[in-house]
Amino acid sequence: MAYVVKRLLTMIPVLLFLSIMVFSLIHLIPGDPAQIILGQDATPAAVQALRAQMGLNAPLFVQYIDWMGRLFHGNLGSSLIDHEAVSTLIAQRLPVTVELAIGTIVVALLIAFPLGILAAVYRGKWADFVALFTSTVGLSVPPFWIGLIFLLLFTVKVHLFPSSGYVPIWQNPGHNLSVMILPMVATGIREAAVLLRMLRSSLMEVVDQDFVRTARAKGLRGWIVIVSHALPNALIPVITTGGLQIAGLLGGLVITEQIFSLPGFGQLLVQSVFSRDYTTVQGAAMVAALIVVIVNLAVDLVYGIVDPRIRLNGGRS
């Protein structure tokens, strides 16, 4: 419990620092933000009205305190373009990105773990070669390029999957899967390549240790030794890599959502940046930062579950 409390307390300064960075976004813009948003043809009265709406006439510290106060009440402000609550816009878009992220992780695990275990069991043989080839190809080819190839092949040529028309999974699961499967696989291949390389390397290191050789000397089969003895001890670096991948997945999904026309969180962020909807940009950036911090916290907690020595030491070993 002390380990969990300590980890939760470390989130406070991190979130405060991130909130200052996100809040400063709008004030780092050269010139008057209200004038930039309205354009050079805007009247002084309109500029002053927008400045008042955005609270830009108050001192900077007061603006920050007011903004933080609204954040604590779940109020991210209103969109300057759509005139809707930013929290509502994010709530509408976030489920698409979460579904895409979960699908990407599932694809990555389905590719990385079987191939990684086979590479360790059949070290130096055909399975090891396949794992190396897969990880090299996955790391060499950008996800957006794979996505474009998928669209050209499976949508334009074969007409197997639709190119757009997202619907929530609870409304039409079949159509939802037909739209989401290509972006999930396109993004998941690269994540699988990173995970596979780390899992293979970690397993190769563990299988050379004495306790694994002892298990083999007792007559256990190769795959049983790998799964029951080597794999649990090889998971720490894999969890580290997986946690960093999940935290960084938001950035990759922004491009994927643009390619496959998915109305997700990343597309909202990109559209807000191009339309200079700074209130939405601030809210979306703060939510993205919060997600990354929570994922890192979850990774730290999983560390403690997988390896109790980390809990006793009060941190990562």
mmCIF file of N, CA and C in Angstrom, residues 137-244:
data_model
loop_
_atom_site.group_PDB
_atom_site.id
_atom_site.type_symbol
_atom_site.label_atom_id
_atom_site.label_comp_id
_atom_site.label_asym_id
_atom_site.label_seq_id
_atom_site.Cartn_x
_atom_site.Cartn_y
_atom_site.Cartn_z
ATOM 1 N N VAL A 137 11.282 -5.948 -40.319
ATOM 2 C CA VAL A 137 10.351 -5.331 -41.267
ATOM 3 C C VAL A 137 9.424 -4.354 -40.545
ATOM 4 N N GLY A 138 8.925 -4.751 -39.381
ATOM 5 C CA GLY A 138 8.008 -3.893 -38.629
ATOM 6 C C GLY A 138 8.645 -2.593 -38.184
ATOM 7 N N LEU A 139 9.934 -2.648 -37.834
ATOM 8 C CA LEU A 139 10.623 -1.440 -37.406
ATOM 9 C C LEU A 139 11.061 -0.576 -38.576
ATOM 10 N N SER A 140 11.205 -1.186 -39.737
ATOM 11 C CA SER A 140 11.715 -0.454 -40.893
ATOM 12 C C SER A 140 10.629 0.312 -41.640
ATOM 13 N N VAL A 141 9.396 -0.170 -41.549
ATOM 14 C CA VAL A 141 8.317 0.423 -42.336
ATOM 15 C C VAL A 141 7.442 1.293 -41.429
ATOM 16 N N PRO A 142 7.265 2.570 -41.732
ATOM 17 C CA PRO A 142 6.412 3.436 -40.896
ATOM 18 C C PRO A 142 4.949 2.994 -40.931
ATOM 19 N N PRO A 143 4.229 3.124 -39.806
ATOM 20 C CA PRO A 143 2.814 2.720 -39.773
ATOM 21 C C PRO A 143 1.954 3.443 -40.805
ATOM 22 N N PHE A 144 2.255 4.734 -41.068
ATOM 23 C CA PHE A 144 1.405 5.450 -42.029
ATOM 24 C C PHE A 144 1.578 4.873 -43.431
ATOM 25 N N TRP A 145 2.785 4.394 -43.739
ATOM 26 C CA TRP A 145 3.019 3.771 -45.053
ATOM 27 C C TRP A 145 2.263 2.441 -45.135
ATOM 28 N N ILE A 146 2.310 1.650 -44.053
ATOM 29 C CA ILE A 146 1.544 0.393 -44.028
ATOM 30 C C ILE A 146 0.060 0.694 -44.179
ATOM 31 N N GLY A 147 -0.412 1.736 -43.503
ATOM 32 C CA GLY A 147 -1.820 2.104 -43.609
ATOM 33 C C GLY A 147 -2.215 2.474 -45.026
ATOM 34 N N LEU A 148 -1.371 3.249 -45.697
ATOM 35 C CA LEU A 148 -1.679 3.634 -47.082
ATOM 36 C C LEU A 148 -1.689 2.412 -48.002
ATOM 37 N N ILE A 149 -0.742 1.479 -47.789
ATOM 38 C CA ILE A 149 -0.713 0.251 -48.592
ATOM 39 C C ILE A 149 -1.972 -0.567 -48.341
ATOM 40 N N PHE A 150 -2.374 -0.679 -47.076
ATOM 41 C CA PHE A 150 -3.599 -1.412 -46.737
ATOM 42 C C PHE A 150 -4.815 -0.793 -47.431
ATOM 43 N N LEU A 151 -4.895 0.541 -47.385
ATOM 44 C CA LEU A 151 -6.024 1.211 -48.028
ATOM 45 C C LEU A 151 -6.041 0.946 -49.523
ATOM 46 N N LEU A 152 -4.868 1.048 -50.141
ATOM 47 C CA LEU A 152 -4.779 0.829 -51.588
ATOM 48 C C LEU A 152 -5.135 -0.606 -51.963
ATOM 49 N N LEU A 153 -4.635 -1.558 -51.161
ATOM 50 C CA LEU A 153 -4.818 -2.970 -51.502
ATOM 51 C C LEU A 153 -6.209 -3.490 -51.133
ATOM 52 N N PHE A 154 -6.570 -3.324 -49.845
ATOM 53 C CA PHE A 154 -7.799 -3.959 -49.347
ATOM 54 C C PHE A 154 -9.058 -3.107 -49.554
ATOM 55 N N THR A 155 -8.901 -1.821 -49.776
ATOM 56 C CA THR A 155 -10.080 -0.963 -49.962
ATOM 57 C C THR A 155 -10.288 -0.585 -51.426
ATOM 58 N N VAL A 156 -9.215 -0.095 -52.067
ATOM 59 C CA VAL A 156 -9.359 0.380 -53.452
ATOM 60 C C VAL A 156 -9.362 -0.785 -54.439
ATOM 61 N N LYS A 157 -8.445 -1.745 -54.282
ATOM 62 C CA LYS A 157 -8.308 -2.833 -55.246
ATOM 63 C C LYS A 157 -9.297 -3.968 -54.981
ATOM 64 N N VAL A 158 -9.298 -4.476 -53.755
ATOM 65 C CA VAL A 158 -10.081 -5.683 -53.445
ATOM 66 C C VAL A 158 -11.490 -5.343 -52.934
ATOM 67 N N HIS A 159 -11.678 -4.140 -52.442
ATOM 68 C CA HIS A 159 -12.972 -3.707 -51.871
ATOM 69 C C HIS A 159 -13.403 -4.607 -50.710
ATOM 70 N N LEU A 160 -12.427 -5.023 -49.909
ATOM 71 C CA LEU A 160 -12.724 -5.924 -48.793
ATOM 72 C C LEU A 160 -13.171 -5.163 -47.548
ATOM 73 N N PHE A 161 -12.595 -3.970 -47.349
ATOM 74 C CA PHE A 161 -12.930 -3.156 -46.180
ATOM 75 C C PHE A 161 -13.318 -1.746 -46.631
ATOM 76 N N PRO A 162 -14.262 -1.106 -45.898
ATOM 77 C CA PRO A 162 -14.616 0.291 -46.239
ATOM 78 C C PRO A 162 -13.488 1.237 -45.847
ATOM 79 N N SER A 163 -13.407 2.364 -46.555
ATOM 80 C CA SER A 163 -12.353 3.340 -46.268
ATOM 81 C C SER A 163 -12.761 4.315 -45.171
ATOM 82 N N SER A 164 -14.039 4.411 -44.863
ATOM 83 C CA SER A 164 -14.520 5.321 -43.818
ATOM 84 C C SER A 164 -15.896 4.843 -43.362
ATOM 85 N N GLY A 165 -16.596 5.688 -42.597
ATOM 86 C CA GLY A 165 -17.942 5.330 -42.122
ATOM 87 C C GLY A 165 -17.930 4.696 -40.748
ATOM 88 N N TYR A 166 -17.134 5.275 -39.841
ATOM 89 C CA TYR A 166 -17.056 4.711 -38.486
ATOM 90 C C TYR A 166 -18.403 4.793 -37.771
ATOM 91 N N VAL A 167 -18.773 3.698 -37.121
ATOM 92 C CA VAL A 167 -19.933 3.677 -36.221
ATOM 93 C C VAL A 167 -19.485 3.033 -34.911
ATOM 94 N N PRO A 168 -20.040 3.455 -33.778
ATOM 95 C CA PRO A 168 -19.645 2.844 -32.495
ATOM 96 C C PRO A 168 -19.899 1.344 -32.484
ATOM 97 N N ILE A 169 -19.071 0.634 -31.734
ATOM 98 C CA ILE A 169 -19.137 -0.829 -31.728
ATOM 99 C C ILE A 169 -20.456 -1.333 -31.146
ATOM 100 N N TRP A 170 -21.068 -0.563 -30.222
ATOM 101 C CA TRP A 170 -22.322 -1.011 -29.623
ATOM 102 C C TRP A 170 -23.522 -0.814 -30.570
ATOM 103 N N GLN A 171 -23.334 -0.056 -31.640
ATOM 104 C CA GLN A 171 -24.412 0.129 -32.607
ATOM 105 C C GLN A 171 -24.376 -0.914 -33.723
ATOM 106 N N ASN A 172 -23.180 -1.196 -34.223
ATOM 107 C CA ASN A 172 -23.038 -2.181 -35.299
ATOM 108 C C ASN A 172 -21.646 -2.811 -35.194
ATOM 109 N N PRO A 173 -21.496 -3.887 -34.405
ATOM 110 C CA PRO A 173 -20.164 -4.465 -34.174
ATOM 111 C C PRO A 173 -19.470 -4.925 -35.460
ATOM 112 N N GLY A 174 -20.237 -5.503 -36.378
ATOM 113 C CA GLY A 174 -19.629 -5.997 -37.614
ATOM 114 C C GLY A 174 -19.042 -4.875 -38.454
ATOM 115 N N HIS A 175 -19.817 -3.817 -38.654
ATOM 116 C CA HIS A 175 -19.327 -2.691 -39.459
ATOM 117 C C HIS A 175 -18.186 -1.978 -38.743
ATOM 118 N N ASN A 176 -18.311 -1.857 -37.421
ATOM 119 C CA ASN A 176 -17.239 -1.209 -36.656
ATOM 120 C C ASN A 176 -15.924 -1.954 -36.838
ATOM 121 N N LEU A 177 -15.962 -3.284 -36.756
ATOM 122 C CA LEU A 177 -14.731 -4.068 -36.903
ATOM 123 C C LEU A 177 -14.170 -3.954 -38.313
ATOM 124 N N SER A 178 -15.058 -3.911 -39.319
ATOM 125 C CA SER A 178 -14.584 -3.804 -40.705
ATOM 126 C C SER A 178 -13.865 -2.470 -40.946
ATOM 127 N N VAL A 179 -14.283 -1.424 -40.213
ATOM 128 C CA VAL A 179 -13.624 -0.113 -40.370
ATOM 129 C C VAL A 179 -12.349 -0.042 -39.543
ATOM 130 N N MET A 180 -12.332 -0.695 -38.384
ATOM 131 C CA MET A 180 -11.216 -0.528 -37.440
ATOM 132 C C MET A 180 -10.082 -1.519 -37.646
ATOM 133 N N ILE A 181 -10.339 -2.644 -38.327
ATOM 134 C CA ILE A 181 -9.334 -3.703 -38.385
ATOM 135 C C ILE A 181 -8.055 -3.250 -39.103
ATOM 136 N N LEU A 182 -8.191 -2.519 -40.203
ATOM 137 C CA LEU A 182 -7.000 -2.080 -40.941
ATOM 138 C C LEU A 182 -6.139 -1.106 -40.128
ATOM 139 N N PRO A 183 -6.710 -0.045 -39.533
ATOM 140 C CA PRO A 183 -5.853 0.834 -38.710
ATOM 141 C C PRO A 183 -5.252 0.131 -37.503
ATOM 142 N N MET A 184 -6.001 -0.828 -36.920
ATOM 143 C CA MET A 184 -5.446 -1.571 -35.781
ATOM 144 C C MET A 184 -4.221 -2.381 -36.196
ATOM 145 N N VAL A 185 -4.324 -3.075 -37.322
ATOM 146 C CA VAL A 185 -3.201 -3.907 -37.788
ATOM 147 C C VAL A 185 -2.043 -3.024 -38.248
ATOM 148 N N ALA A 186 -2.368 -1.933 -38.972
ATOM 149 C CA ALA A 186 -1.313 -1.052 -39.497
ATOM 150 C C ALA A 186 -0.469 -0.476 -38.360
ATOM 151 N N THR A 187 -1.115 -0.050 -37.283
ATOM 152 C CA THR A 187 -0.372 0.498 -36.141
ATOM 153 C C THR A 187 0.225 -0.606 -35.288
ATOM 154 N N GLY A 188 -0.502 -1.735 -35.195
ATOM 155 C CA GLY A 188 -0.059 -2.826 -34.324
ATOM 156 C C GLY A 188 1.198 -3.516 -34.809
ATOM 157 N N ILE A 189 1.456 -3.505 -36.121
ATOM 158 C CA ILE A 189 2.645 -4.182 -36.646
ATOM 159 C C ILE A 189 3.915 -3.568 -36.076
ATOM 160 N N ARG A 190 3.983 -2.241 -36.060
ATOM 161 C CA ARG A 190 5.190 -1.605 -35.526
ATOM 162 C C ARG A 190 5.315 -1.832 -34.014
ATOM 163 N N GLU A 191 4.190 -1.720 -33.293
ATOM 164 C CA GLU A 191 4.249 -1.960 -31.849
ATOM 165 C C GLU A 191 4.661 -3.395 -31.570
ATOM 166 N N ALA A 192 4.177 -4.330 -32.397
ATOM 167 C CA ALA A 192 4.558 -5.739 -32.226
ATOM 168 C C ALA A 192 6.043 -5.939 -32.484
ATOM 169 N N ALA A 193 6.580 -5.225 -33.468
ATOM 170 C CA ALA A 193 8.003 -5.373 -33.794
ATOM 171 C C ALA A 193 8.883 -4.950 -32.620
ATOM 172 N N VAL A 194 8.528 -3.819 -31.990
ATOM 173 C CA VAL A 194 9.303 -3.338 -30.836
ATOM 174 C C VAL A 194 9.210 -4.333 -29.684
ATOM 175 N N LEU A 195 7.971 -4.787 -29.411
ATOM 176 C CA LEU A 195 7.738 -5.718 -28.302
ATOM 177 C C LEU A 195 8.415 -7.059 -28.563
ATOM 178 N N LEU A 196 8.333 -7.526 -29.809
ATOM 179 C CA LEU A 196 8.935 -8.812 -30.173
ATOM 180 C C LEU A 196 10.444 -8.783 -29.996
ATOM 181 N N ARG A 197 11.060 -7.707 -30.444
ATOM 182 C CA ARG A 197 12.525 -7.609 -30.310
ATOM 183 C C ARG A 197 12.932 -7.621 -28.842
ATOM 184 N N MET A 198 12.209 -6.882 -28.005
ATOM 185 C CA MET A 198 12.537 -6.844 -26.583
ATOM 186 C C MET A 198 12.277 -8.195 -25.916
ATOM 187 N N LEU A 199 11.149 -8.839 -26.249
ATOM 188 C CA LEU A 199 10.811 -10.137 -25.649
ATOM 189 C C LEU A 199 11.819 -11.203 -26.052
ATOM 190 N N ARG A 200 12.177 -11.227 -27.328
ATOM 191 C CA ARG A 200 13.151 -12.214 -27.805
ATOM 192 C C ARG A 200 14.486 -12.029 -27.103
ATOM 193 N N SER A 201 14.958 -10.790 -27.028
ATOM 194 C CA SER A 201 16.239 -10.505 -26.404
ATOM 195 C C SER A 201 16.226 -10.875 -24.918
ATOM 196 N N SER A 202 15.131 -10.527 -24.233
ATOM 197 C CA SER A 202 15.030 -10.813 -22.805
ATOM 198 C C SER A 202 14.962 -12.311 -22.542
ATOM 199 N N LEU A 203 14.190 -13.029 -23.374
ATOM 200 C CA LEU A 203 14.079 -14.483 -23.202
ATOM 201 C C LEU A 203 15.418 -15.168 -23.476
ATOM 202 N N MET A 204 16.124 -14.716 -24.506
ATOM 203 C CA MET A 204 17.424 -15.303 -24.833
ATOM 204 C C MET A 204 18.396 -15.171 -23.660
ATOM 205 N N GLU A 205 18.306 -14.030 -22.963
ATOM 206 C CA GLU A 205 19.198 -13.798 -21.829
ATOM 207 C C GLU A 205 18.834 -14.688 -20.647
ATOM 208 N N VAL A 206 17.512 -14.856 -20.429
ATOM 209 C CA VAL A 206 17.059 -15.628 -19.272
ATOM 210 C C VAL A 206 17.308 -17.123 -19.465
ATOM 211 N N VAL A 207 17.126 -17.632 -20.683
ATOM 212 C CA VAL A 207 17.254 -19.084 -20.901
ATOM 213 C C VAL A 207 18.688 -19.568 -20.683
ATOM 214 N N ASP A 208 19.655 -18.655 -20.629
ATOM 215 C CA ASP A 208 21.043 -19.054 -20.375
ATOM 216 C C ASP A 208 21.374 -19.118 -18.884
ATOM 217 N N GLN A 209 20.401 -18.787 -18.042
ATOM 218 C CA GLN A 209 20.674 -18.778 -16.612
ATOM 219 C C GLN A 209 20.535 -20.184 -16.014
ATOM 220 N N ASP A 210 21.116 -20.353 -14.821
ATOM 221 C CA ASP A 210 21.226 -21.689 -14.219
ATOM 222 C C ASP A 210 19.869 -22.318 -13.917
ATOM 223 N N PHE A 211 18.917 -21.518 -13.419
ATOM 224 C CA PHE A 211 17.642 -22.128 -13.026
ATOM 225 C C PHE A 211 16.885 -22.687 -14.230
ATOM 226 N N VAL A 212 17.107 -22.103 -15.402
ATOM 227 C CA VAL A 212 16.469 -22.641 -16.609
ATOM 228 C C VAL A 212 17.169 -23.933 -17.035
ATOM 229 N N ARG A 213 18.487 -23.951 -16.940
ATOM 230 C CA ARG A 213 19.213 -25.179 -17.285
ATOM 231 C C ARG A 213 18.837 -26.305 -16.316
ATOM 232 N N THR A 214 18.612 -25.949 -15.049
ATOM 233 C CA THR A 214 18.201 -26.967 -14.066
ATOM 234 C C THR A 214 16.836 -27.544 -14.419
ATOM 235 N N ALA A 215 15.925 -26.655 -14.833
ATOM 236 C CA ALA A 215 14.583 -27.122 -15.217
ATOM 237 C C ALA A 215 14.663 -28.048 -16.421
ATOM 238 N N ARG A 216 15.529 -27.738 -17.359
ATOM 239 C CA ARG A 216 15.696 -28.616 -18.516
ATOM 240 C C ARG A 216 16.324 -29.946 -18.120
ATOM 241 N N ALA A 217 17.267 -29.886 -17.171
ATOM 242 C CA ALA A 217 17.933 -31.115 -16.729
ATOM 243 C C ALA A 217 16.962 -32.076 -16.052
ATOM 244 N N LYS A 218 15.852 -31.497 -15.513
ATOM 245 C CA LYS A 218 14.843 -32.361 -14.885
ATOM 246 C C LYS A 218 13.963 -33.057 -15.917
ATOM 247 N N GLY A 219 14.149 -32.724 -17.182
ATOM 248 C CA GLY A 219 13.399 -33.400 -18.242
ATOM 249 C C GLY A 219 12.196 -32.639 -18.754
ATOM 250 N N LEU A 220 12.003 -31.384 -18.324
ATOM 251 C CA LEU A 220 10.862 -30.606 -18.816
ATOM 252 C C LEU A 220 11.060 -30.249 -20.288
ATOM 253 N N ARG A 221 9.974 -30.183 -21.016
ATOM 254 C CA ARG A 221 10.047 -29.842 -22.439
ATOM 255 C C ARG A 221 10.419 -28.365 -22.613
ATOM 256 N N GLY A 222 10.959 -28.058 -23.793
ATOM 257 C CA GLY A 222 11.468 -26.720 -24.057
ATOM 258 C C GLY A 222 10.435 -25.634 -23.875
ATOM 259 N N TRP A 223 9.239 -25.779 -24.437
ATOM 260 C CA TRP A 223 8.250 -24.708 -24.365
ATOM 261 C C TRP A 223 7.682 -24.560 -22.964
ATOM 262 N N ILE A 224 7.655 -25.686 -22.171
ATOM 263 C CA ILE A 224 7.182 -25.605 -20.784
ATOM 264 C C ILE A 224 8.186 -24.814 -19.947
ATOM 265 N N VAL A 225 9.460 -25.048 -20.191
ATOM 266 C CA VAL A 225 10.507 -24.312 -19.465
ATOM 267 C C VAL A 225 10.420 -22.820 -19.788
ATOM 268 N N ILE A 226 10.188 -22.530 -21.073
ATOM 269 C CA ILE A 226 10.129 -21.117 -21.482
ATOM 270 C C ILE A 226 8.928 -20.417 -20.852
ATOM 271 N N VAL A 227 7.754 -21.060 -20.956
ATOM 272 C CA VAL A 227 6.517 -20.404 -20.497
ATOM 273 C C VAL A 227 6.447 -20.314 -18.973
ATOM 274 N N SER A 228 6.799 -21.388 -18.280
ATOM 275 C CA SER A 228 6.600 -21.416 -16.826
ATOM 276 C C SER A 228 7.789 -20.890 -16.031
ATOM 277 N N HIS A 229 8.992 -20.926 -16.597
ATOM 278 C CA HIS A 229 10.169 -20.501 -15.844
ATOM 279 C C HIS A 229 10.823 -19.238 -16.409
ATOM 280 N N ALA A 230 11.082 -19.240 -17.713
ATOM 281 C CA ALA A 230 11.830 -18.123 -18.305
ATOM 282 C C ALA A 230 10.953 -16.885 -18.524
ATOM 283 N N LEU A 231 9.739 -17.093 -19.030
ATOM 284 C CA LEU A 231 8.893 -15.961 -19.402
ATOM 285 C C LEU A 231 8.587 -15.020 -18.237
ATOM 286 N N PRO A 232 8.182 -15.522 -17.053
ATOM 287 C CA PRO A 232 7.896 -14.591 -15.958
ATOM 288 C C PRO A 232 9.099 -13.731 -15.585
ATOM 289 N N ASN A 233 10.304 -14.299 -15.688
ATOM 290 C CA ASN A 233 11.508 -13.531 -15.347
ATOM 291 C C ASN A 233 11.953 -12.601 -16.467
ATOM 292 N N ALA A 234 11.417 -12.805 -17.650
ATOM 293 C CA ALA A 234 11.799 -11.957 -18.784
ATOM 294 C C ALA A 234 10.811 -10.816 -19.015
ATOM 295 N N LEU A 235 9.781 -10.744 -18.172
ATOM 296 C CA LEU A 235 8.701 -9.789 -18.452
ATOM 297 C C LEU A 235 9.008 -8.350 -18.032
ATOM 298 N N ILE A 236 9.930 -8.148 -17.063
ATOM 299 C CA ILE A 236 10.179 -6.787 -16.556
ATOM 300 C C ILE A 236 10.565 -5.813 -17.673
ATOM 301 N N PRO A 237 11.596 -6.111 -18.466
ATOM 302 C CA PRO A 237 11.924 -5.169 -19.556
ATOM 303 C C PRO A 237 10.825 -5.078 -20.608
ATOM 304 N N VAL A 238 10.076 -6.175 -20.781
ATOM 305 C CA VAL A 238 8.972 -6.150 -21.753
ATOM 306 C C VAL A 238 7.864 -5.220 -21.267
ATOM 307 N N ILE A 239 7.583 -5.258 -19.962
ATOM 308 C CA ILE A 239 6.563 -4.362 -19.401
ATOM 309 C C ILE A 239 7.016 -2.912 -19.522
ATOM 310 N N THR A 240 8.316 -2.686 -19.272
ATOM 311 C CA THR A 240 8.851 -1.331 -19.417
ATOM 312 C C THR A 240 8.635 -0.822 -20.830
ATOM 313 N N THR A 241 9.013 -1.636 -21.800
ATOM 314 C CA THR A 241 8.851 -1.242 -23.198
ATOM 315 C C THR A 241 7.379 -1.075 -23.550
ATOM 316 N N GLY A 242 6.542 -2.028 -23.091
ATOM 317 C CA GLY A 242 5.116 -1.945 -23.391
ATOM 318 C C GLY A 242 4.477 -0.697 -22.810
ATOM 319 N N GLY A 243 4.868 -0.330 -21.569
ATOM 320 C CA GLY A 243 4.323 0.860 -20.954
ATOM 321 C C GLY A 243 4.695 2.119 -21.713
ATOM 322 N N LEU A 244 5.953 2.197 -22.133
ATOM 323 C CA LEU A 244 6.381 3.360 -22.924
ATOM 324 C C LEU A 244 5.668 3.387 -24.273
#
